[in-house]
Amino acid sequence: MLNAGQAGRNGTSTRVLLVEDDSRIAGPLTEGLSRYGFAVERVGTGADALAAAPADLVLLDLGLPDMDGIDVCRELRAAGPVPVIMLTARAGESDRVVGLELGADDYLAKPFSLRELVARIRAVLRRAHAQPVPAAAAPAPAGAAVQELGSLTVDRRTRQVQVHGRQVALAPKEFDLLALLAEDPGAVYSRQQILDQVWDPHYFGPTKTLDVHVAAVRRKLGDPGVIETIRRVGFRLVCG
Ligand code: CA
């Protein structure tokens, strides 16, 4: 599993400056990114962002209380070559163009999943520095795209699942859920971990959604025992 706070190959964690005034987003995001091994400093205003210690990457909310995120981006850019990923509730194409023209390296419209954000961070850091991102930021399944787990076959490349060679049609979230549990068969994944990675780091809806999806996967795989419920904790994949 992920080793929170794990040092990168150069001995230090990648430092991420999160500029976000909304604590309901910043809290879970900080926690989630920490689990991927990033050292996150969070500030809530543009002024604090410009005064913060240099970071390896900036996650910049466009709608800040004191300044427009676009101005913050411009000033950060003037100060140095730090990669910037803009986060915004405005999903319009013009915002995207403006953001990128001002030197943002990428742009993510809310809501986004933690997994998607981490993928973007890794891509931006690769492009910016052409150097490896901490190993802790790579939760990829070991080895091949096709994973054999007893009678169960999970193919991440084609997003297909088979049981005893029979194709099983899973909905996208059902596949993501199964693929996540299959990353470390037998390991317990907490409800929050699953919600963060399959749904969204600031998912505040009913967690019943998770149970509904677990039930659907069990039913479609034809074996209720394949996903074990660990009471008050989470779930794990059981492969016989
Ligand atoms: Ca905001």
Coordinates of N, CA, C and O and ligand atoms in Angstrom, one line a residue, residues 20-22 61-65 110, ligand 1:
E20 N -6.0 27.2 -1.7 CA -7.4 26.9 -1.7 C -8.1 27.4 -0.5 O -7.7 27.1 0.6
D21 N -9.1 28.3 -0.7 CA -9.7 28.9 0.5 C -10.8 28.0 1.1 O -11.1 28.2 2.3
D22 N -11.3 27.1 0.4 CA -12.4 26.2 0.9 C -11.8 25.0 1.7 O -11.3 24.1 1.1
D61 N -6.2 27.3 -6.8 CA -7.7 27.6 -7.0 C -7.8 28.9 -7.7 O -7.2 29.9 -7.3
L62 N -8.7 29.0 -8.6 CA -8.9 30.2 -9.4 C -9.7 31.3 -8.6 O -9.5 32.5 -8.7
G63 N -10.6 30.8 -7.7 CA -11.5 31.7 -7.0 C -11.0 31.9 -5.6 O -11.4 31.1 -4.7
L64 N -10.2 32.9 -5.3 CA -9.6 33.1 -4.0 C -10.3 34.4 -3.4 O -10.7 35.2 -4.1
P65 N -10.3 34.5 -2.0 CA -11.0 35.6 -1.4 C -10.3 37.0 -1.6 O -11.0 38.0 -1.7
K110 N -13.3 21.3 -11.0 CA -14.0 20.6 -9.9 C -15.3 20.1 -10.4 O -16.0 20.8 -11.1
Ligands
CA1 CA -12.2 29.1 -3.9

